[in-house]
XYZ file of C-alpha atoms in Angstrom:
605
model
C -8.266 41.510 -14.740
C -6.786 43.122 -11.699
C -4.248 42.033 -8.673
C -7.141 40.563 -6.752
C -8.404 37.903 -9.408
C -4.740 36.297 -9.186
C -4.786 36.012 -5.621
C -7.867 34.512 -5.488
C -7.220 32.224 -8.290
C -4.409 31.501 -6.290
C -6.014 30.395 -3.212
C -8.657 29.014 -5.322
C -5.660 26.900 -6.526
C -4.389 25.977 -3.225
C -7.321 25.285 -1.587
C -8.296 22.642 -4.497
C -4.210 21.405 -4.165
C -4.438 21.070 -0.423
C -7.708 19.054 -0.656
C -6.307 17.116 -3.566
C -3.219 15.926 -1.519
C -5.235 15.491 1.863
C -6.762 12.282 0.128
C -3.711 10.960 -2.033
C -1.081 11.309 0.046
C -2.525 9.399 3.237
C -4.134 6.863 1.080
C -0.628 6.215 -0.946
C 1.443 6.101 1.831
C -1.136 3.738 3.890
C -1.579 1.180 1.018
C 1.263 1.612 -1.066
C 4.175 2.252 0.972
C 3.820 1.712 4.853
C 0.773 -1.157 4.843
C 1.677 -2.366 1.242
C 2.061 -6.281 2.735
C -0.563 -5.858 5.158
C -3.348 -5.005 2.339
C -2.173 -7.314 -0.276
C -5.281 -9.256 0.123
C -7.070 -6.188 -0.845
C -5.298 -5.377 -3.500
C -7.207 -5.577 -7.151
C -4.530 -6.367 -9.656
C -2.020 -8.925 -7.561
C 0.712 -7.706 -10.028
C 2.161 -4.283 -9.312
C 2.963 -2.017 -12.582
C 2.832 1.378 -10.881
C 6.974 2.764 -10.360
C 8.023 5.722 -9.422
C 7.974 7.259 -12.975
C 4.331 6.686 -12.865
C 3.797 8.138 -9.551
C 5.358 11.791 -10.573
C 3.726 11.505 -14.480
C 0.260 11.360 -12.229
C 1.210 14.465 -9.976
C 2.138 16.447 -12.952
C -0.541 15.574 -14.927
C -2.818 16.300 -11.674
C -1.694 19.747 -10.736
C -2.533 20.784 -14.466
C -6.376 19.804 -13.770
C -6.137 20.673 -10.347
C -5.500 24.692 -11.379
C -8.386 24.151 -14.199
C -10.612 23.160 -10.935
C -9.196 25.949 -9.415
C -10.327 28.485 -12.243
C -13.926 26.875 -11.727
C -13.824 26.781 -8.178
C -13.220 30.654 -8.088
C -16.433 31.110 -10.314
C -18.657 29.373 -8.740
C -17.840 30.076 -5.052
C -15.354 32.695 -4.840
C -17.602 35.143 -6.495
C -19.378 37.346 -3.627
C -21.528 38.691 -6.681
C -22.770 35.429 -7.969
C -24.920 34.705 -4.346
C -28.101 34.602 -4.269
C -28.134 36.497 -0.849
C -26.631 39.616 -2.993
C -28.703 39.443 -6.008
C -26.307 37.721 -8.216
C -26.762 34.919 -11.120
C -26.697 31.923 -8.851
C -29.222 30.952 -6.483
C -26.628 29.994 -3.792
C -27.064 30.315 -0.137
C -25.943 30.162 3.297
C -29.016 30.002 5.550
C -29.203 26.116 6.166
C -33.127 27.190 7.636
C -34.078 28.263 3.892
C -35.360 25.960 1.350
C -36.407 22.969 3.740
C -33.471 22.962 5.736
C -31.214 20.283 5.789
C -32.897 17.412 3.817
C -33.180 20.011 1.251
C -29.578 20.286 1.325
C -28.455 16.844 1.327
C -31.400 16.464 -1.681
C -29.269 18.552 -3.793
C -26.355 17.747 -3.110
C -27.206 13.963 -4.183
C -28.682 15.229 -7.211
C -24.798 17.226 -7.789
C -23.902 13.796 -7.947
C -26.103 12.900 -10.152
C -25.508 15.122 -12.528
C -21.619 14.613 -12.365
C -22.079 10.946 -12.847
C -24.315 11.681 -15.769
C -22.108 13.605 -17.609
C -19.221 11.478 -16.427
C -20.474 8.101 -18.223
C -21.736 9.652 -21.412
C -18.103 11.795 -21.883
C -16.064 9.067 -20.798
C -17.634 6.636 -23.317
C -17.289 9.403 -26.010
C -13.719 9.896 -25.823
C -13.394 5.974 -25.440
C -14.202 6.559 -29.631
C -10.388 4.986 -31.580
C -10.507 8.632 -33.011
C -10.827 10.800 -29.947
C -8.899 8.482 -27.493
C -5.628 8.844 -28.995
C -5.708 12.551 -28.770
C -7.724 12.983 -25.545
C -8.255 9.576 -23.036
C -4.679 7.769 -23.692
C -2.561 9.771 -20.808
C -4.920 8.766 -18.424
C -5.517 4.922 -19.495
C -1.331 4.855 -19.265
C -1.923 4.275 -15.531
C -3.313 0.872 -15.931
C -2.243 0.113 -12.178
C -3.817 2.735 -11.041
C -2.716 4.894 -7.884
C -4.602 7.088 -5.972
C -2.621 9.894 -8.199
C -4.151 8.634 -11.573
C -7.248 10.122 -10.456
C -6.518 13.753 -11.750
C -4.397 12.529 -14.120
C -5.671 14.007 -17.245
C -4.584 15.519 -20.406
C -5.361 19.308 -20.978
C -8.124 18.404 -23.322
C -9.767 15.602 -21.341
C -9.935 18.193 -18.434
C -11.612 20.408 -20.167
C -14.258 17.952 -21.078
C -14.004 16.788 -17.188
C -15.020 20.708 -16.274
C -18.512 20.049 -17.733
C -19.985 18.582 -15.232
C -18.846 21.727 -13.326
C -20.507 24.278 -16.170
C -23.896 21.287 -15.458
C -23.715 22.028 -11.434
C -23.126 26.339 -12.253
C -26.255 26.020 -14.372
C -28.290 24.199 -11.850
C -27.333 26.359 -9.280
C -28.290 29.342 -11.542
C -31.699 27.641 -11.954
C -32.715 26.145 -8.644
C -31.546 27.245 -5.063
C -28.231 25.234 -3.661
C -27.107 25.346 -0.393
C -23.395 26.712 0.183
C -22.478 23.490 2.091
C -23.921 21.044 -0.688
C -21.617 22.521 -3.287
C -18.643 21.884 -1.089
C -19.624 18.561 0.031
C -20.017 17.326 -3.877
C -16.176 18.783 -4.307
C -15.193 16.936 -1.328
C -16.983 13.908 -2.049
C -15.793 14.157 -5.901
C -11.786 13.974 -5.379
C -12.475 11.449 -2.110
C -14.383 9.426 -4.745
C -12.206 9.358 -7.820
C -9.427 8.703 -5.806
C -10.390 6.028 -4.102
C -11.346 4.645 -7.349
C -8.440 4.616 -8.104
C -6.613 3.554 -5.790
C -5.923 0.110 -6.319
C -7.225 -1.845 -3.200
C -10.696 -2.374 -2.227
C -12.000 -1.063 0.830
C -15.286 -1.330 0.726
C -16.790 -4.600 2.896
C -17.597 -7.890 1.069
C -21.225 -7.505 1.236
C -21.395 -4.474 -0.905
C -22.419 -5.589 -3.776
C -25.378 -7.911 -2.159
C -26.861 -4.592 -0.592
C -30.206 -3.825 -2.383
C -29.434 0.287 -1.972
C -25.372 0.227 -1.598
C -24.822 -2.410 -4.464
C -25.573 0.909 -6.857
C -22.361 2.997 -5.528
C -19.595 1.851 -7.982
C -16.707 0.334 -5.209
C -12.801 0.797 -5.958
C -12.736 -2.934 -7.965
C -15.687 -1.034 -10.656
C -13.514 1.437 -11.842
C -10.540 -0.506 -11.516
C -11.461 -3.216 -14.020
C -11.884 -0.404 -16.796
C -8.460 0.533 -16.470
C -7.057 -3.506 -16.395
C -9.929 -4.038 -19.269
C -10.237 -0.907 -21.427
C -13.660 -1.556 -22.317
C -16.993 -1.147 -20.167
C -17.414 -0.241 -16.632
C -17.728 4.129 -17.830
C -19.441 4.949 -14.737
C -17.924 7.082 -12.180
C -20.323 7.039 -8.824
C -22.895 5.038 -9.058
C -23.867 1.957 -11.658
C -27.007 2.797 -13.107
C -25.975 4.080 -16.355
C -23.369 1.195 -16.887
C -26.616 -1.621 -16.573
C -29.023 0.367 -18.250
C -26.711 0.475 -21.413
C -25.391 -2.501 -20.747
C -21.950 -1.670 -20.730
C -20.423 -3.478 -17.296
C -18.389 -5.514 -17.451
C -20.169 -9.356 -16.839
C -17.659 -10.840 -14.353
C -16.999 -7.283 -12.348
C -19.601 -8.566 -9.191
C -17.887 -12.143 -9.202
C -14.158 -10.583 -9.466
C -15.485 -8.177 -6.408
C -16.356 -10.918 -4.561
C -13.196 -12.997 -5.537
C -10.722 -10.402 -3.723
C -12.503 -11.649 -0.574
C -11.710 -15.659 -0.824
C -8.164 -14.496 -1.471
C -6.147 -15.656 1.885
C -3.198 -13.309 3.310
C -1.307 -12.543 0.092
C 2.046 -10.956 -1.431
C 2.444 -8.263 -3.961
C 4.449 -10.135 -6.676
C 6.187 -8.924 -10.055
C 5.421 -10.386 -13.452
C 8.101 -12.924 -13.251
C 7.117 -15.083 -10.220
C 6.465 -18.561 -10.709
C 3.973 -20.218 -8.983
C 2.526 -23.617 -8.830
C -0.747 -25.185 -10.855
C -1.916 -28.498 -9.940
C -3.246 -30.371 -13.675
C -6.914 -31.669 -13.441
C -6.868 -33.685 -16.329
C -5.097 -34.323 -19.706
C -7.543 -34.748 -22.677
C -6.513 -35.967 -26.325
C -8.449 -33.486 -29.018
C -6.968 -35.119 -32.219
C -3.735 -37.665 -32.745
C -1.137 -35.030 -32.255
C -2.810 -32.935 -30.326
C -4.021 -33.049 -26.692
C -5.686 -30.544 -23.690
C -4.328 -29.851 -19.974
C -6.381 -28.654 -17.554
C -5.610 -26.989 -14.372
C -7.638 -26.563 -11.429
C -5.625 -24.792 -8.785
C -3.617 -22.124 -9.021
C -3.432 -18.427 -7.613
C -6.405 -16.128 -7.770
C -4.522 -13.789 -9.898
C -3.897 -16.158 -12.932
C -7.440 -16.059 -13.145
C -7.273 -12.265 -13.826
C -6.567 -12.750 -17.893
C -7.956 -11.723 -21.127
C -8.810 -13.862 -23.988
C -6.060 -15.280 -26.064
C -3.342 -14.391 -23.706
C -0.609 -17.264 -22.738
C 1.176 -18.658 -20.076
C 4.752 -19.523 -19.143
C 5.288 -23.232 -17.838
C 8.466 -24.078 -15.809
C 8.884 -27.987 -16.387
C 11.394 -30.165 -14.854
C 13.250 -32.641 -16.991
C 15.598 -34.964 -15.105
C 18.031 -32.500 -14.231
C 17.173 -29.876 -16.543
C 14.425 -27.159 -15.579
C 12.703 -25.779 -19.560
C 10.181 -23.451 -19.870
C 7.912 -22.906 -22.828
C 4.573 -20.584 -23.446
C 1.512 -22.201 -24.893
C -1.741 -19.956 -25.416
C -4.700 -20.457 -23.029
C -7.484 -22.046 -24.943
C -9.982 -21.197 -22.352
C -12.079 -17.923 -21.554
C -12.268 -15.671 -18.217
C -15.139 -16.139 -16.581
C -16.953 -18.799 -18.681
C -14.810 -21.339 -16.893
C -13.002 -21.992 -13.247
C -10.340 -23.961 -14.742
C -7.531 -22.700 -16.790
C -7.004 -24.819 -20.352
C -3.808 -25.252 -22.773
C -4.059 -26.817 -26.287
C -0.661 -28.184 -27.491
C -0.187 -29.950 -30.435
C 2.519 -32.722 -30.284
C 5.682 -31.038 -32.018
C 8.569 -31.691 -30.325
C 10.646 -32.871 -26.870
C 8.329 -30.479 -24.302
C 5.201 -30.740 -26.370
C 5.360 -34.954 -26.676
C 6.745 -35.046 -22.916
C 4.406 -33.734 -21.234
C 1.150 -35.702 -21.431
C 3.636 -38.432 -21.505
C 5.388 -37.518 -17.776
C 2.895 -36.010 -16.065
C -0.816 -36.957 -14.915
C -4.454 -35.322 -13.005
C -2.564 -33.980 -9.592
C 0.717 -33.583 -10.962
C 1.953 -29.643 -10.597
C 3.508 -27.264 -12.496
C 5.065 -23.842 -11.932
C 3.794 -21.397 -14.163
C 3.946 -17.278 -15.056
C 0.787 -15.207 -14.697
C -0.854 -15.214 -17.965
C 0.328 -12.566 -20.266
C 0.804 -10.911 -23.812
C -0.952 -8.474 -25.932
C -2.338 -10.402 -28.647
C -6.155 -10.213 -27.033
C -9.129 -8.539 -27.320
C -11.451 -6.513 -24.510
C -15.401 -7.504 -25.528
C -17.414 -4.551 -24.898
C -21.532 -5.696 -25.085
C -21.941 -2.055 -26.119
C -20.475 -2.489 -29.352
C -21.117 -4.237 -32.814
C -18.057 -5.195 -34.701
C -17.206 -8.004 -37.427
C -14.138 -9.839 -36.908
C -11.565 -11.929 -39.058
C -9.544 -14.480 -37.248
C -7.444 -16.602 -39.524
C -5.809 -19.522 -37.928
C -3.856 -22.293 -39.046
C -3.254 -25.649 -36.690
C -2.845 -24.861 -33.213
C -2.755 -21.297 -33.903
C -6.332 -21.520 -33.163
C -6.060 -22.186 -29.524
C -6.322 -18.017 -28.479
C -8.327 -17.515 -31.231
C -11.233 -20.217 -29.516
C -10.733 -17.884 -26.503
C -11.145 -14.628 -28.284
C -14.406 -15.940 -30.454
C -16.074 -17.302 -26.946
C -15.547 -14.272 -25.266
C -17.154 -12.363 -28.446
C -19.848 -14.587 -28.174
C -20.927 -14.252 -24.344
C -19.926 -10.997 -23.534
C -20.536 -8.579 -27.228
C -23.480 -10.558 -28.523
C -23.742 -7.738 -31.392
C -20.749 -8.458 -32.743
C -19.803 -11.281 -35.328
C -16.778 -13.624 -36.157
C -15.626 -14.756 -39.130
C -13.188 -17.437 -38.738
C -10.802 -18.952 -41.410
C -9.223 -22.109 -40.006
C -6.382 -23.813 -42.183
C -5.527 -27.604 -41.512
C -4.252 -30.243 -43.472
C -7.394 -31.858 -43.816
C -10.832 -32.356 -41.055
C -8.906 -35.146 -39.015
C -6.460 -32.553 -38.342
C -8.752 -29.790 -36.809
C -8.077 -28.790 -33.698
C -11.192 -28.564 -31.167
C -13.216 -29.124 -34.548
C -16.702 -30.280 -32.205
C -16.377 -27.334 -29.433
C -16.442 -24.935 -33.132
C -19.177 -27.193 -34.772
C -21.223 -26.485 -31.350
C -20.479 -22.607 -31.194
C -21.657 -22.079 -34.648
C -24.628 -24.385 -34.642
C -25.628 -22.516 -31.496
C -24.775 -19.080 -32.606
C -25.129 -19.115 -35.857
C -25.610 -14.946 -35.900
C -22.134 -14.485 -33.951
C -20.058 -17.377 -35.842
C -19.327 -18.323 -39.443
C -16.589 -20.728 -39.686
C -14.752 -21.329 -43.510
C -12.247 -24.880 -43.659
C -9.306 -24.508 -45.937
C -7.658 -28.307 -45.978
C -4.517 -27.994 -47.774
C -4.860 -32.110 -48.842
C -8.267 -31.313 -50.741
C -8.464 -27.726 -51.701
C -4.561 -26.973 -52.071
C -3.144 -24.526 -49.147
C -4.892 -20.960 -48.075
C -3.651 -18.395 -51.052
C -3.432 -14.970 -50.606
C -6.339 -14.934 -53.552
C -8.742 -17.276 -51.358
C -8.320 -15.035 -48.706
C -9.354 -11.611 -50.521
C -12.021 -13.786 -51.753
C -13.328 -14.625 -48.462
C -13.280 -10.871 -47.346
C -14.757 -9.536 -50.269
C -18.768 -9.477 -49.366
C -18.198 -7.248 -46.045
C -15.776 -4.753 -44.363
C -13.987 -5.972 -40.964
C -12.916 -3.849 -38.101
C -10.562 -5.962 -36.475
C -8.317 -8.912 -37.751
C -6.711 -11.403 -35.748
C -4.100 -13.552 -37.135
C -2.234 -16.928 -35.573
C -0.227 -19.408 -37.311
C 3.011 -20.361 -38.690
C 5.026 -18.348 -40.715
C 3.503 -18.988 -44.339
C -0.186 -18.153 -43.204
C 1.496 -14.905 -41.864
C 2.730 -14.077 -45.153
C -0.563 -14.797 -46.828
C -2.406 -12.807 -43.939
C -0.206 -9.830 -44.869
C -0.369 -9.903 -48.456
C -3.860 -10.357 -48.512
C -4.864 -7.288 -46.249
C -2.146 -4.824 -48.125
C -4.298 -6.078 -51.192
C -7.500 -5.112 -49.927
C -6.059 -2.063 -48.177
C -6.944 -3.029 -44.404
C -5.733 -0.724 -41.955
C -2.836 -1.616 -40.265
C -4.024 -0.450 -36.772
C -7.041 -2.895 -36.958
C -4.494 -6.178 -37.869
C -3.628 -8.263 -34.713
C -0.809 -11.110 -35.035
C 0.733 -13.736 -33.591
C 3.429 -15.865 -34.145
C 2.559 -19.680 -33.818
C 5.198 -21.935 -35.006
C 4.038 -25.638 -34.741
C 7.571 -27.172 -35.110
C 9.931 -28.339 -32.227
C 10.700 -24.911 -31.020
C 13.978 -26.479 -30.540
C 17.155 -24.256 -32.418
C 17.418 -25.851 -35.780
C 21.116 -26.331 -36.209
C 24.151 -23.761 -35.489
C 25.694 -21.581 -37.918
C 29.111 -21.720 -39.599
C 29.820 -18.347 -40.236
C 32.287 -16.024 -39.227
C 32.763 -15.031 -35.662
C 31.112 -11.039 -35.979
C 31.293 -10.254 -31.824
C 32.076 -11.659 -28.625
C 29.432 -11.384 -25.826
C 29.420 -11.449 -22.250
C 26.371 -13.421 -20.671
C 25.843 -12.632 -16.814
C 23.231 -15.123 -15.356
C 22.920 -16.306 -12.205
C 26.178 -13.959 -11.061
C 28.418 -15.799 -13.693
C 29.941 -14.470 -16.395
C 30.155 -16.407 -19.991
C 31.752 -15.498 -22.922
C 30.061 -16.091 -26.048
C 30.923 -15.597 -29.737
C 28.144 -14.681 -31.696
C 27.802 -15.607 -35.487
C 26.299 -13.658 -38.443
C 22.830 -13.296 -38.304
C 22.469 -15.375 -35.233
C 20.679 -14.361 -32.256
C 21.958 -13.834 -28.661
C 20.046 -16.739 -27.551
C 20.820 -18.902 -30.263
C 24.550 -18.154 -29.824
C 24.735 -18.483 -26.014
C 22.572 -22.178 -26.016
C 25.366 -23.058 -29.143
C 27.822 -21.833 -25.993
C 26.627 -24.478 -23.744
C 24.867 -21.443 -21.561
C 21.892 -22.395 -19.565
C 19.438 -19.200 -20.766
C 16.234 -19.494 -20.061
C 13.870 -19.373 -22.947
C 10.469 -20.777 -24.595
C 8.608 -19.385 -27.301
C 11.338 -17.788 -29.320
C 8.949 -15.439 -30.999
C 9.257 -12.464 -29.068
C 6.021 -12.981 -27.243
C 6.329 -14.536 -23.533
C 9.522 -12.698 -22.197
C 11.017 -15.425 -20.881
C 14.733 -14.765 -22.040
C 14.444 -11.072 -21.371
C 17.191 -9.382 -20.521
C 19.578 -5.957 -20.103
C 22.365 -4.646 -22.182
C 24.847 -3.046 -20.226
C 27.049 -2.835 -22.606
C 27.397 -2.565 -26.649
C 24.365 -2.338 -28.916
C 22.134 -4.705 -30.229
C 18.897 -4.776 -33.069
C 15.608 -6.458 -31.729
C 12.887 -7.276 -34.737
C 10.568 -5.098 -34.077
C 8.133 -8.280 -34.415
C 8.029 -8.928 -30.266
C 5.333 -7.882 -28.586
C 6.209 -8.676 -24.883
C 8.256 -5.724 -24.202
C 6.948 -2.190 -23.585
C 8.685 0.900 -25.226
C 9.614 1.853 -21.787
C 11.121 -0.941 -21.213
C 13.227 -1.108 -24.532
C 13.994 2.906 -23.408
C 15.752 1.115 -20.127
C 17.898 -1.034 -21.979
C 15.789 -4.564 -22.017
C 15.798 -6.937 -24.690
C 14.748 -10.338 -26.133
C 17.587 -12.400 -26.285
C 15.552 -14.708 -28.805
C 14.985 -11.457 -30.935
C 18.212 -9.543 -30.682
C 21.692 -9.339 -32.378
C 24.466 -8.139 -31.643
C 25.145 -4.109 -33.874
C 28.512 -3.797 -32.330
C 31.733 -6.328 -31.802
C 31.481 -6.419 -27.756
C 28.455 -6.980 -26.490
C 27.139 -7.329 -22.836
C 24.153 -8.359 -21.303
C 22.402 -9.675 -17.743
C 19.446 -12.014 -17.773
C 16.403 -11.385 -15.744
């Protein structure tokens, strides 16, 4: 180790860093800053989630990886003793006239990309194993909304694994003559394709996926869908491994083509409400009905099975907000479908006041009670639903049947009697058509008694389940929790969503003493609200006559999101809408928050 080594290492690092920033900065400025609105209709994820903090984290991790890449670069290219021209270890040559001239050099460059892509695919699939992912790959997937800087956002451990392709290239160059230009072209191309694949915008032409040859090269959409949906689309440069191993996301080509059917778009945030046209309203049972929507913004279709949607509903002089789960399944149908049980003022009003052709405004689908089917996996799912809690579960079951065909789902569905079963006919048909993929066990409280801990544990006794999903009212949630505890279910495999069949309206006002004073700012006006003991800030505001937007009252829709600007509050950990980063920034959900200090100030989003 002498001074010349560090000089060469520094030169290699600067060389790699320059090439990295020569690709990332121009693309970032063109698409994310200067041309953001001009290229909005080419944006793959219509809703922007990336922010300055993400950009800086990506650059920081990228520079670490650039240094690691520089070491391999130094080993492979900067050691003159390694060239075949001097009789060294590697068969790297510089005279283009040797070994078949330019065609051979181009062919070896292509081979380098094939080696790189093959290593990446299998390494990538491996680090998605749950026990490896959290230690190695999680850092990279923190960028859900990818930017050019995401390309090299790796944990150092993943950086080491990424260098495996460089090791294979080095081995190849030790066995087969490789022109120096082919190696340089591979390195530059690797950076370019990686940056373009993470750019967040699609620059390939609309006909790309239809061309007999070019379709095998991955466009930006292919890898972007992997970041958004997590499972599938593991390939880096080419499609063949995903297609051979059946790990390509099924609607990849349809999603790609849909980008070019958009009109001129604007980048919206998650809270933007957009119009949706009602196609039909159909009864399901005496107490439940479905609403179908056939016209809505394209970005609404990029939802996941099990997610929900928040409607903005005009009622006289009021504007009310309610959240409903989607029963439709992505890519299986073009319409969006809500299944709703009559249980209060709004749910009774919707089918009576609105008709086919009417419009309602809605916020794009969201929620974390979802799953990502992986066609390469074979898993066992237990799903427990009660009443209208079947709605998101139905969406997930259909997704698993069609997109993860080697997996099996056992559904335990609790209702009062057979006549109250929502989606009974469709569930029965799914079980008839796919008996190896779906088993349904009905529990009727008026015939067999309520579902109990003993009954549920008995239904779980014959096999191990990889994932557990529960959607229903509080009583069902308690039974499921106790049953899972009794049989030592791993809490990391349990996914819940509170689903209340009640009116979803405030259930009376408390009479306890005032314990805090809240200043609630909404639309520029400040309201002084007394808060009673054990009362949420939402209930306190509503009791005081403050028109605060709210919907689910269960901490899952985000309609009552606010920022705590003074004082302290305690928020129920059961909420599923806010990320840890949002909570650190002071965001709260009024329906889940209680005052912890005598003076509290909140600003409603």
